[in-house]
Amino acid sequence: ALLSASAHAATFDIRNNCPYTVWAAAVPGGGQRLDNGQTWTINVAAGTTGGRVWGRTNCNFDGSGHGSCQTGDCGGLLQCTAYGAPPNTLAEYALNQFNNLDFFDISLVDGFNVPMEFSRPSTGCTGGIRCAADINGQCPSVLKAPGGCNDPCTVFKTDQYCCNSGSNCGPTNYSRFFKERCPDAYSYPKDDQTSTFTCPEGTNYRVVFCP
């Protein structure tokens, strides 16, 4: 009886609805080129923490899976083993945590590159999250980056924006820019609990680029 439902992996269906190619990335999981309408499915072990899914844009990889991306690049590899470089819109999750719940969020703490939805079947979950505003088009000039919109920590590298340990940081005009456009997403490292959602363990998830 020790093998309960908690041993079940979660399935993530990652779909590209953008009119352009997105090179999906996942840690754990690796990476996959997704043209418009294509889906990539990964299975993630129960108990995984620090999981991320994100999109990479304007990539070029050779036959051995080495190359680079304009946004979201993970050390020049098609199959990511490390997190991507900002700016990148992040789907973050931790499975089978406190009270056997999964915790998930969309984070703009590393900036924004691709519109995203992070959703799940409706049973027992507290919400699906969507961040589909035109953040790249409206990005403040000081945060603009090729193919995306940087977070202020990446640009200014100060405690005020990076919320380094021990620093007393709060929302800023820059974090409010993101929050106003995507109210359900994390806009700075210590954003409040309106940005974290839960599901019972064993839930399967869907990440959609350009929902």
PDB file of C-alpha atoms in Angstrom:
ATOM      1  CA  ALA A   1       0.000   0.000   0.000  1.00  0.00           C
ATOM      2  CA  LEU A   2       3.053   2.249   0.018  1.00  0.00           C
ATOM      3  CA  LEU A   3       2.691   2.852  -3.708  1.00  0.00           C
ATOM      4  CA  SER A   4      -0.045   5.462  -3.698  1.00  0.00           C
ATOM      5  CA  ALA A   5      -1.123   7.915  -6.367  1.00  0.00           C
ATOM      6  CA  SER A   6       1.847  10.067  -5.374  1.00  0.00           C
ATOM      7  CA  ALA A   7       4.048   7.823  -7.497  1.00  0.00           C
ATOM      8  CA  HIS A   8       2.328   9.009 -10.685  1.00  0.00           C
ATOM      9  CA  ALA A   9       4.208  11.252 -13.070  1.00  0.00           C
ATOM     10  CA  ALA A  10       2.539  14.384 -14.394  1.00  0.00           C
ATOM     11  CA  THR A  11       2.103  14.905 -18.120  1.00  0.00           C
ATOM     12  CA  PHE A  12       2.766  18.288 -19.673  1.00  0.00           C
ATOM     13  CA  ASP A  13       1.376  18.975 -23.151  1.00  0.00           C
ATOM     14  CA  ILE A  14       3.294  21.918 -24.614  1.00  0.00           C
ATOM     15  CA  ARG A  15       1.655  23.448 -27.681  1.00  0.00           C
ATOM     16  CA  ASN A  16       2.714  26.234 -30.020  1.00  0.00           C
ATOM     17  CA  ASN A  17      -0.193  28.339 -31.282  1.00  0.00           C
ATOM     18  CA  CYS A  18       2.106  31.176 -32.375  1.00  0.00           C
ATOM     19  CA  PRO A  19       2.296  32.008 -36.091  1.00  0.00           C
ATOM     20  CA  TYR A  20       6.081  31.573 -35.760  1.00  0.00           C
ATOM     21  CA  THR A  21       8.310  28.694 -34.648  1.00  0.00           C
ATOM     22  CA  VAL A  22       9.009  28.364 -30.937  1.00  0.00           C
ATOM     23  CA  TRP A  23      11.740  26.095 -29.605  1.00  0.00           C
ATOM     24  CA  ALA A  24      10.118  24.813 -26.428  1.00  0.00           C
ATOM     25  CA  ALA A  25      12.377  24.219 -23.440  1.00  0.00           C
ATOM     26  CA  ALA A  26      11.763  22.311 -20.232  1.00  0.00           C
ATOM     27  CA  VAL A  27      13.852  21.517 -17.147  1.00  0.00           C
ATOM     28  CA  PRO A  28      13.415  18.648 -16.587  1.00  0.00           C
ATOM     29  CA  GLY A  29      12.528  17.572 -20.124  1.00  0.00           C
ATOM     30  CA  GLY A  30      14.993  19.037 -22.613  1.00  0.00           C
ATOM     31  CA  GLY A  31      13.815  20.851 -25.720  1.00  0.00           C
ATOM     32  CA  GLN A  32      11.839  20.532 -28.930  1.00  0.00           C
ATOM     33  CA  ARG A  33      11.254  22.636 -32.032  1.00  0.00           C
ATOM     34  CA  LEU A  34       7.549  23.412 -32.377  1.00  0.00           C
ATOM     35  CA  ASP A  35       6.188  24.900 -35.565  1.00  0.00           C
ATOM     36  CA  ASN A  36       2.716  26.437 -35.514  1.00  0.00           C
ATOM     37  CA  GLY A  37       0.150  23.892 -34.265  1.00  0.00           C
ATOM     38  CA  GLN A  38       2.666  21.329 -33.036  1.00  0.00           C
ATOM     39  CA  THR A  39       2.608  19.767 -29.549  1.00  0.00           C
ATOM     40  CA  TRP A  40       5.367  18.220 -27.454  1.00  0.00           C
ATOM     41  CA  THR A  41       4.506  16.000 -24.486  1.00  0.00           C
ATOM     42  CA  ILE A  42       6.817  15.404 -21.540  1.00  0.00           C
ATOM     43  CA  ASN A  43       6.394  13.284 -18.414  1.00  0.00           C
ATOM     44  CA  VAL A  44       7.681  14.720 -15.162  1.00  0.00           C
ATOM     45  CA  ALA A  45       8.401  12.627 -12.086  1.00  0.00           C
ATOM     46  CA  ALA A  46       6.326  13.091  -8.953  1.00  0.00           C
ATOM     47  CA  GLY A  47       8.055  15.267  -6.372  1.00  0.00           C
ATOM     48  CA  THR A  48       9.881  17.394  -8.934  1.00  0.00           C
ATOM     49  CA  THR A  49      10.618  20.915  -7.694  1.00  0.00           C
ATOM     50  CA  GLY A  50      12.010  23.903  -9.542  1.00  0.00           C
ATOM     51  CA  GLY A  51      10.445  22.729 -12.812  1.00  0.00           C
ATOM     52  CA  ARG A  52      10.232  25.211 -15.677  1.00  0.00           C
ATOM     53  CA  VAL A  53       8.817  25.338 -19.178  1.00  0.00           C
ATOM     54  CA  TRP A  54       9.564  28.253 -21.510  1.00  0.00           C
ATOM     55  CA  GLY A  55       9.743  29.201 -25.147  1.00  0.00           C
ATOM     56  CA  ARG A  56      12.826  30.154 -27.134  1.00  0.00           C
ATOM     57  CA  THR A  57      12.728  32.281 -30.260  1.00  0.00           C
ATOM     58  CA  ASN A  58      14.896  32.792 -33.342  1.00  0.00           C
ATOM     59  CA  CYS A  59      17.043  29.717 -32.764  1.00  0.00           C
ATOM     60  CA  ASN A  60      19.557  28.011 -35.010  1.00  0.00           C
ATOM     61  CA  PHE A  61      20.823  24.539 -34.119  1.00  0.00           C
ATOM     62  CA  ASP A  62      23.096  22.203 -36.026  1.00  0.00           C
ATOM     63  CA  GLY A  63      22.619  18.469 -36.440  1.00  0.00           C
ATOM     64  CA  SER A  64      24.204  17.772 -33.072  1.00  0.00           C
ATOM     65  CA  GLY A  65      21.796  20.106 -31.233  1.00  0.00           C
ATOM     66  CA  HIS A  66      24.259  22.957 -30.680  1.00  0.00           C
ATOM     67  CA  GLY A  67      23.536  26.556 -31.575  1.00  0.00           C
ATOM     68  CA  SER A  68      21.871  29.585 -30.048  1.00  0.00           C
ATOM     69  CA  CYS A  69      18.577  31.414 -29.583  1.00  0.00           C
ATOM     70  CA  GLN A  70      17.783  35.116 -29.478  1.00  0.00           C
ATOM     71  CA  THR A  71      15.658  34.647 -26.333  1.00  0.00           C
ATOM     72  CA  GLY A  72      15.524  31.885 -23.722  1.00  0.00           C
ATOM     73  CA  ASP A  73      18.826  30.318 -24.741  1.00  0.00           C
ATOM     74  CA  CYS A  74      20.042  27.557 -22.392  1.00  0.00           C
ATOM     75  CA  GLY A  75      23.785  27.418 -22.942  1.00  0.00           C
ATOM     76  CA  GLY A  76      23.494  26.912 -26.685  1.00  0.00           C
ATOM     77  CA  LEU A  77      21.806  23.505 -26.486  1.00  0.00           C
ATOM     78  CA  LEU A  78      18.603  22.294 -28.142  1.00  0.00           C
ATOM     79  CA  GLN A  79      18.107  19.894 -25.204  1.00  0.00           C
ATOM     80  CA  CYS A  80      18.132  22.195 -22.178  1.00  0.00           C
ATOM     81  CA  THR A  81      19.639  20.979 -18.931  1.00  0.00           C
ATOM     82  CA  ALA A  82      19.860  24.477 -17.395  1.00  0.00           C
ATOM     83  CA  TYR A  83      17.437  27.381 -17.187  1.00  0.00           C
ATOM     84  CA  GLY A  84      17.151  29.855 -20.037  1.00  0.00           C
ATOM     85  CA  ALA A  85      18.604  33.345 -20.305  1.00  0.00           C
ATOM     86  CA  PRO A  86      16.293  36.339 -19.820  1.00  0.00           C
ATOM     87  CA  PRO A  87      14.080  37.623 -21.201  1.00  0.00           C
ATOM     88  CA  ASN A  88      11.786  34.604 -21.099  1.00  0.00           C
ATOM     89  CA  THR A  89       8.221  34.016 -19.960  1.00  0.00           C
ATOM     90  CA  LEU A  90       8.308  31.126 -17.482  1.00  0.00           C
ATOM     91  CA  ALA A  91       5.873  28.405 -16.486  1.00  0.00           C
ATOM     92  CA  GLU A  92       7.126  27.233 -13.073  1.00  0.00           C
ATOM     93  CA  TYR A  93       5.957  24.315 -10.976  1.00  0.00           C
ATOM     94  CA  ALA A  94       6.654  22.041  -8.025  1.00  0.00           C
ATOM     95  CA  LEU A  95       4.846  18.692  -7.807  1.00  0.00           C
ATOM     96  CA  ASN A  96       3.615  16.795  -4.726  1.00  0.00           C
ATOM     97  CA  GLN A  97       4.538  19.398  -2.159  1.00  0.00           C
ATOM     98  CA  PHE A  98       2.761  20.643   0.996  1.00  0.00           C
ATOM     99  CA  ASN A  99      -0.556  18.783   1.560  1.00  0.00           C
ATOM    100  CA  ASN A 100       0.139  16.697  -1.577  1.00  0.00           C
ATOM    101  CA  LEU A 101      -0.520  19.740  -3.737  1.00  0.00           C
ATOM    102  CA  ASP A 102       1.153  20.838  -6.946  1.00  0.00           C
ATOM    103  CA  PHE A 103       2.111  24.516  -7.037  1.00  0.00           C
ATOM    104  CA  PHE A 104       2.344  26.342 -10.333  1.00  0.00           C
ATOM    105  CA  ASP A 105       2.730  29.874 -11.668  1.00  0.00           C
ATOM    106  CA  ILE A 106       3.682  32.006 -14.636  1.00  0.00           C
ATOM    107  CA  SER A 107       6.621  34.243 -13.843  1.00  0.00           C
ATOM    108  CA  LEU A 108       7.783  37.440 -15.524  1.00  0.00           C
ATOM    109  CA  VAL A 109      10.633  37.769 -13.010  1.00  0.00           C
ATOM    110  CA  ASP A 110      12.963  36.900 -15.911  1.00  0.00           C
ATOM    111  CA  GLY A 111      11.105  39.181 -18.308  1.00  0.00           C
ATOM    112  CA  PHE A 112       8.810  38.267 -21.217  1.00  0.00           C
ATOM    113  CA  ASN A 113       9.360  36.857 -24.670  1.00  0.00           C
ATOM    114  CA  VAL A 114       6.368  34.700 -25.724  1.00  0.00           C
ATOM    115  CA  PRO A 115       2.690  34.954 -24.670  1.00  0.00           C
ATOM    116  CA  MET A 116       1.770  31.914 -22.564  1.00  0.00           C
ATOM    117  CA  GLU A 117      -1.059  30.041 -20.915  1.00  0.00           C
ATOM    118  CA  PHE A 118      -0.482  27.481 -18.146  1.00  0.00           C
ATOM    119  CA  SER A 119      -3.637  25.480 -17.547  1.00  0.00           C
ATOM    120  CA  ARG A 120      -4.942  22.179 -16.225  1.00  0.00           C
ATOM    121  CA  PRO A 121      -8.155  20.127 -16.075  1.00  0.00           C
ATOM    122  CA  SER A 122     -10.667  21.896 -13.860  1.00  0.00           C
ATOM    123  CA  THR A 123     -10.930  19.294 -11.081  1.00  0.00           C
ATOM    124  CA  GLY A 124      -9.899  20.674  -7.717  1.00  0.00           C
ATOM    125  CA  CYS A 125      -7.536  23.310  -9.045  1.00  0.00           C
ATOM    126  CA  THR A 126      -7.485  26.964  -8.131  1.00  0.00           C
ATOM    127  CA  GLY A 127      -7.061  28.409 -11.603  1.00  0.00           C
ATOM    128  CA  GLY A 128      -5.452  28.515 -14.971  1.00  0.00           C
ATOM    129  CA  ILE A 129      -3.062  31.332 -15.789  1.00  0.00           C
ATOM    130  CA  ARG A 130      -2.726  33.338 -18.948  1.00  0.00           C
ATOM    131  CA  CYS A 131      -0.248  36.040 -19.868  1.00  0.00           C
ATOM    132  CA  ALA A 132      -1.045  37.061 -23.414  1.00  0.00           C
ATOM    133  CA  ALA A 133      -0.686  40.852 -23.425  1.00  0.00           C
ATOM    134  CA  ASP A 134       1.484  42.627 -25.994  1.00  0.00           C
ATOM    135  CA  ILE A 135       4.280  43.147 -23.506  1.00  0.00           C
ATOM    136  CA  ASN A 136       6.996  43.128 -26.170  1.00  0.00           C
ATOM    137  CA  GLY A 137       5.230  45.865 -28.131  1.00  0.00           C
ATOM    138  CA  GLN A 138       4.553  48.024 -25.070  1.00  0.00           C
ATOM    139  CA  CYS A 139       7.859  47.384 -23.287  1.00  0.00           C
ATOM    140  CA  PRO A 140       9.442  50.460 -21.662  1.00  0.00           C
ATOM    141  CA  SER A 141      12.390  51.501 -23.813  1.00  0.00           C
ATOM    142  CA  VAL A 142      14.961  50.891 -21.073  1.00  0.00           C
ATOM    143  CA  LEU A 143      13.778  47.264 -20.756  1.00  0.00           C
ATOM    144  CA  LYS A 144      13.562  46.473 -24.478  1.00  0.00           C
ATOM    145  CA  ALA A 145      15.650  43.532 -25.622  1.00  0.00           C
ATOM    146  CA  PRO A 146      15.956  41.840 -29.021  1.00  0.00           C
ATOM    147  CA  GLY A 147      12.886  39.580 -29.218  1.00  0.00           C
ATOM    148  CA  GLY A 148      11.586  40.387 -25.758  1.00  0.00           C
ATOM    149  CA  CYS A 149      11.164  42.658 -22.751  1.00  0.00           C
ATOM    150  CA  ASN A 150      13.727  42.386 -19.953  1.00  0.00           C
ATOM    151  CA  ASP A 151      12.957  42.348 -16.258  1.00  0.00           C
ATOM    152  CA  PRO A 152      14.488  45.309 -14.380  1.00  0.00           C
ATOM    153  CA  CYS A 153      16.848  43.097 -12.338  1.00  0.00           C
ATOM    154  CA  THR A 154      18.564  41.939 -15.536  1.00  0.00           C
ATOM    155  CA  VAL A 155      18.991  45.556 -16.670  1.00  0.00           C
ATOM    156  CA  PHE A 156      19.822  47.398 -13.438  1.00  0.00           C
ATOM    157  CA  LYS A 157      21.189  44.583 -11.212  1.00  0.00           C
ATOM    158  CA  THR A 158      20.261  46.385  -7.976  1.00  0.00           C
ATOM    159  CA  ASP A 159      18.703  45.058  -4.774  1.00  0.00           C
ATOM    160  CA  GLN A 160      15.629  47.199  -5.358  1.00  0.00           C
ATOM    161  CA  TYR A 161      14.769  45.162  -8.444  1.00  0.00           C
ATOM    162  CA  CYS A 162      16.497  41.834  -7.757  1.00  0.00           C
ATOM    163  CA  CYS A 163      15.197  41.346  -4.189  1.00  0.00           C
ATOM    164  CA  ASN A 164      18.443  39.745  -3.078  1.00  0.00           C
ATOM    165  CA  SER A 165      18.347  37.894   0.204  1.00  0.00           C
ATOM    166  CA  GLY A 166      17.761  40.188   3.145  1.00  0.00           C
ATOM    167  CA  SER A 167      16.756  43.141   0.990  1.00  0.00           C
ATOM    168  CA  ASN A 168      13.382  44.715   1.670  1.00  0.00           C
ATOM    169  CA  CYS A 169      11.924  45.060  -1.784  1.00  0.00           C
ATOM    170  CA  GLY A 170       8.461  45.844  -3.026  1.00  0.00           C
ATOM    171  CA  PRO A 171       6.722  46.512  -6.310  1.00  0.00           C
ATOM    172  CA  THR A 172       8.283  49.095  -8.600  1.00  0.00           C
ATOM    173  CA  ASN A 173       7.007  51.028 -11.590  1.00  0.00           C
ATOM    174  CA  TYR A 174       8.643  48.396 -13.764  1.00  0.00           C
ATOM    175  CA  SER A 175       7.080  45.435 -11.961  1.00  0.00           C
ATOM    176  CA  ARG A 176       3.708  47.218 -12.134  1.00  0.00           C
ATOM    177  CA  PHE A 177       4.100  47.461 -15.910  1.00  0.00           C
ATOM    178  CA  PHE A 178       4.122  43.637 -16.039  1.00  0.00           C
ATOM    179  CA  LYS A 179       1.481  43.190 -13.326  1.00  0.00           C
ATOM    180  CA  GLU A 180      -1.039  45.488 -14.993  1.00  0.00           C
ATOM    181  CA  ARG A 181      -0.812  43.467 -18.206  1.00  0.00           C
ATOM    182  CA  CYS A 182      -0.639  40.009 -16.630  1.00  0.00           C
ATOM    183  CA  PRO A 183      -2.231  40.252 -13.165  1.00  0.00           C
ATOM    184  CA  ASP A 184      -1.973  36.496 -12.511  1.00  0.00           C
ATOM    185  CA  ALA A 185       1.779  36.326 -13.149  1.00  0.00           C
ATOM    186  CA  TYR A 186       4.699  36.972 -10.824  1.00  0.00           C
ATOM    187  CA  SER A 187       6.045  40.434 -11.610  1.00  0.00           C
ATOM    188  CA  TYR A 188       8.952  40.578  -9.132  1.00  0.00           C
ATOM    189  CA  PRO A 189      10.610  37.984  -6.859  1.00  0.00           C
ATOM    190  CA  LYS A 190       8.492  38.686  -3.774  1.00  0.00           C
ATOM    191  CA  ASP A 191       5.166  39.151  -5.544  1.00  0.00           C
ATOM    192  CA  ASP A 192       2.248  38.056  -3.368  1.00  0.00           C
ATOM    193  CA  GLN A 193       0.309  34.820  -3.280  1.00  0.00           C
ATOM    194  CA  THR A 194      -2.189  35.950  -5.919  1.00  0.00           C
ATOM    195  CA  SER A 195       0.387  34.596  -8.320  1.00  0.00           C
ATOM    196  CA  THR A 196       0.672  30.999  -7.074  1.00  0.00           C
ATOM    197  CA  PHE A 197      -1.946  28.384  -7.948  1.00  0.00           C
ATOM    198  CA  THR A 198      -2.451  24.833  -6.707  1.00  0.00           C
ATOM    199  CA  CYS A 199      -3.783  21.521  -7.967  1.00  0.00           C
ATOM    200  CA  PRO A 200      -4.084  18.090  -6.355  1.00  0.00           C
ATOM    201  CA  GLU A 201      -1.139  15.785  -7.047  1.00  0.00           C
ATOM    202  CA  GLY A 202      -1.441  13.721 -10.206  1.00  0.00           C
ATOM    203  CA  THR A 203      -2.874  16.570 -12.290  1.00  0.00           C
ATOM    204  CA  ASN A 204      -1.802  16.875 -15.916  1.00  0.00           C
ATOM    205  CA  TYR A 205      -0.936  20.263 -17.374  1.00  0.00           C
ATOM    206  CA  ARG A 206      -0.980  22.187 -20.604  1.00  0.00           C
ATOM    207  CA  VAL A 207       1.367  24.981 -21.618  1.00  0.00           C
ATOM    208  CA  VAL A 208       0.327  26.959 -24.708  1.00  0.00           C
ATOM    209  CA  PHE A 209       2.474  29.545 -26.471  1.00  0.00           C
ATOM    210  CA  CYS A 210       0.309  32.352 -27.959  1.00  0.00           C
ATOM    211  CA  PRO A 211      -2.972  31.134 -26.373  1.00  0.00           C
TER     212      PRO A 211
END
